[in-house]
Amino acid sequence: MARIVGVDLPKNKRGVSGLTYSYGVGLNTSRSVLKEAGIDEDTKVKDWSDEQIAAIRSILADYKVEGELRSTVQLN
């Protein structure tokens, strides 16, 4: 099971829909992250290698997601 930005992604989902389980990551963001990481959208989360997961983590570090986004929304 892949854990990205503090969220356990469902292992049997396609990568493009699995990433949307993270707060602040929608379908368009998910597609652009996977494209930048060089991962096919149809690849299941359980089939991602450790290098691919690390690439996704580094790309999502540039986005405001999960805890940081939740804090910002609550403060507004």
Backbone as JSON, one array per atom type, in Angstrom:
{
  "sequence": "MARIVGVDLPKNKRGVSGLTYSYGVGLNTSRSVLKEAGIDEDTKVKDWSDEQIAAIRSILADYKVEGELRSTVQLN",
  "N": [[0.85, -1.18, 0.0], [0.57, 2.16, -0.86], [1.74, 5.07, 0.7], [1.17, 8.33, 0.65], [1.71, 11.74, 1.2], [0.68, 11.44, 3.81], [-1.59, 9.85, 3.51], [-3.06, 6.71, 3.08], [-3.19, 5.16, 0.09], [-5.69, 3.53, -1.86], [-4.99, 0.27, -2.88], [-5.95, -1.18, -5.07], [-6.95, 0.53, -6.94], [-6.9, 2.52, -9.97], [-4.07, 4.54, -10.77], [-4.6, 7.26, -11.34], [-7.09, 7.76, -10.18], [-6.63, 6.92, -7.62], [-4.87, 8.76, -6.45], [-6.55, 10.87, -5.94], [-7.63, 10.51, -3.47], [-6.28, 11.95, -1.63], [-6.6, 14.94, 0.15], [-7.27, 17.83, -1.58], [-6.21, 17.07, -3.97], [-7.29, 16.75, -7.08], [-8.85, 15.38, -10.03], [-7.63, 16.54, -12.31], [-5.2, 17.53, -11.24], [-4.12, 15.13, -10.36], [-3.75, 13.79, -12.8], [-1.82, 15.49, -14.01], [0.32, 15.26, -12.22], [0.98, 12.53, -12.41], [1.68, 12.45, -15.1], [3.91, 14.13, -15.14], [5.58, 12.62, -13.54], [5.97, 10.49, -15.15], [4.37, 8.21, -15.22], [1.98, 5.83, -16.17], [-1.5, 6.47, -16.38], [-3.29, 4.4, -16.05], [-2.05, 2.46, -14.56], [-2.16, 0.43, -11.74], [-2.21, 1.3, -8.24], [-0.93, -0.52, -6.56], [0.99, -1.56, -8.23], [2.95, 0.3, -8.52], [6.36, 1.25, -8.38], [8.96, 1.69, -5.89], [10.53, 3.83, -6.64], [8.84, 5.26, -8.32], [6.84, 6.03, -6.52], [8.35, 7.68, -4.87], [8.93, 9.69, -6.71], [6.39, 10.78, -7.15], [5.82, 11.72, -4.58], [7.78, 13.74, -4.34], [6.95, 15.5, -6.33], [4.39, 16.22, -5.42], [5.12, 17.63, -3.22], [5.41, 20.22, -3.96], [2.88, 21.17, -4.13], [0.02, 22.45, -2.35], [-1.39, 20.46, -0.18], [-3.42, 18.14, 1.72], [-2.74, 18.34, 5.15], [-1.62, 20.98, 5.3], [-3.23, 22.37, 3.47], [-5.76, 21.94, 4.6], [-5.47, 23.36, 7.01], [-5.15, 25.98, 6.05], [-7.64, 26.39, 4.79], [-9.36, 26.2, 7.0], [-8.5, 28.41, 8.51], [-9.26, 30.47, 6.88]],
  "CA": [[0.0, 0.0, 0.0], [1.35, 3.4, -0.98], [1.38, 6.14, 1.61], [1.66, 9.59, 0.08], [1.25, 12.91, 1.96], [-0.06, 11.04, 5.0], [-2.81, 9.13, 3.17], [-2.9, 5.4, 2.47], [-3.95, 5.09, -1.15], [-6.24, 2.19, -2.11], [-4.04, -0.41, -3.76], [-6.58, -1.77, -6.26], [-7.46, 1.6, -7.81], [-5.98, 3.09, -10.96], [-3.27, 5.61, -10.18], [-5.22, 8.57, -11.52], [-8.17, 7.92, -9.21], [-6.09, 6.68, -6.29], [-4.28, 9.99, -5.91], [-7.59, 11.82, -5.55], [-7.99, 10.27, -2.08], [-5.61, 12.98, -0.85], [-7.34, 16.19, 0.19], [-6.68, 18.87, -2.41], [-5.77, 16.51, -5.25], [-8.42, 16.38, -7.92], [-8.54, 14.57, -11.21], [-6.66, 17.25, -13.16], [-3.91, 17.53, -10.55], [-3.64, 13.76, -10.39], [-3.25, 13.52, -14.15], [-0.59, 16.23, -14.27], [1.38, 14.7, -11.39], [1.39, 11.26, -13.01], [2.34, 12.75, -16.37], [5.23, 14.67, -14.82], [6.38, 11.53, -12.98], [6.18, 9.5, -16.19], [3.63, 7.01, -14.85], [0.74, 5.66, -16.91], [-2.68, 6.68, -15.52], [-4.01, 3.15, -15.84], [-1.29, 1.57, -13.69], [-2.74, 0.35, -10.39], [-1.35, 1.81, -7.18], [-0.11, -1.62, -6.04], [2.04, -1.87, -9.19], [3.95, 1.36, -8.53], [7.63, 0.91, -7.75], [9.37, 2.65, -4.87], [11.04, 5.03, -7.32], [7.68, 6.01, -8.81], [6.21, 6.64, -5.35], [9.22, 8.78, -4.46], [8.76, 10.77, -7.68], [5.08, 11.4, -6.87], [5.97, 12.48, -3.33], [8.55, 14.97, -4.58], [6.13, 16.41, -7.13], [3.31, 16.73, -4.57], [5.69, 18.54, -2.21], [5.24, 21.58, -4.48], [1.46, 21.51, -4.04], [-0.53, 22.59, -1.01], [-2.36, 19.39, -0.03], [-3.67, 17.54, 3.03], [-2.72, 19.13, 6.38], [-1.37, 22.39, 5.03], [-4.42, 22.92, 2.81], [-6.84, 21.94, 5.59], [-5.23, 24.48, 7.92], [-5.43, 27.22, 5.32], [-9.09, 26.49, 4.6], [-9.99, 26.49, 8.31], [-8.17, 29.77, 8.93], [-10.02, 31.41, 6.06]],
  "C": [[0.89, 1.24, 0.0], [0.82, 4.44, 0.0], [2.02, 7.42, 1.1], [0.95, 10.73, 0.79], [0.32, 12.52, 3.12], [-1.33, 10.26, 4.75], [-2.44, 7.77, 2.57], [-3.8, 5.31, 1.24], [-4.48, 3.67, -1.34], [-5.42, 1.48, -3.18], [-4.65, -0.97, -5.04], [-7.18, -0.73, -7.21], [-6.42, 1.96, -8.86], [-5.27, 4.27, -10.32], [-3.93, 6.96, -10.23], [-6.35, 8.79, -10.52], [-7.68, 7.68, -7.79], [-5.51, 7.93, -5.65], [-5.33, 10.98, -5.42], [-8.09, 11.57, -4.13], [-7.3, 11.25, -1.15], [-6.4, 14.28, -0.96], [-6.6, 17.24, -0.63], [-6.15, 18.37, -3.74], [-6.99, 16.05, -6.01], [-7.95, 15.6, -9.12], [-7.5, 15.25, -12.1], [-5.27, 17.27, -12.53], [-3.29, 16.14, -10.58], [-3.06, 13.41, -11.75], [-1.94, 14.23, -14.42], [0.58, 15.7, -13.45], [1.89, 13.4, -12.0], [2.12, 11.47, -14.33], [3.76, 13.25, -16.13], [6.16, 13.58, -14.27], [6.65, 10.44, -14.01], [5.51, 8.17, -15.9], [2.33, 6.98, -15.63], [-0.45, 5.78, -15.94], [-3.39, 5.38, -15.18], [-3.27, 2.16, -14.95], [-1.91, 1.6, -12.29], [-1.72, 0.8, -9.36], [-0.43, 0.7, -6.66], [1.05, -1.98, -6.96], [3.1, -0.78, -9.29], [5.22, 0.87, -7.84], [7.96, 1.98, -6.7], [9.89, 3.94, -5.49], [9.9, 5.9, -7.83], [6.97, 6.71, -7.66], [7.03, 7.82, -4.87], [9.08, 9.97, -5.41], [7.44, 11.51, -7.44], [5.16, 12.24, -5.61], [6.71, 13.79, -3.56], [7.76, 15.98, -5.4], [5.03, 17.03, -6.26], [3.82, 17.65, -3.47], [5.54, 20.0, -2.65], [3.8, 22.07, -4.38], [1.06, 21.67, -2.57], [-1.66, 21.56, -0.88], [-2.42, 18.92, 1.42], [-3.59, 18.54, 4.17], [-2.53, 20.61, 6.17], [-2.58, 23.06, 4.41], [-5.59, 22.98, 3.79], [-6.69, 23.11, 6.56], [-5.56, 25.81, 7.27], [-6.93, 27.43, 5.15], [-9.77, 26.83, 5.91], [-9.71, 27.91, 8.76], [-8.93, 30.81, 8.11], [-11.46, 31.42, 6.49]]
}
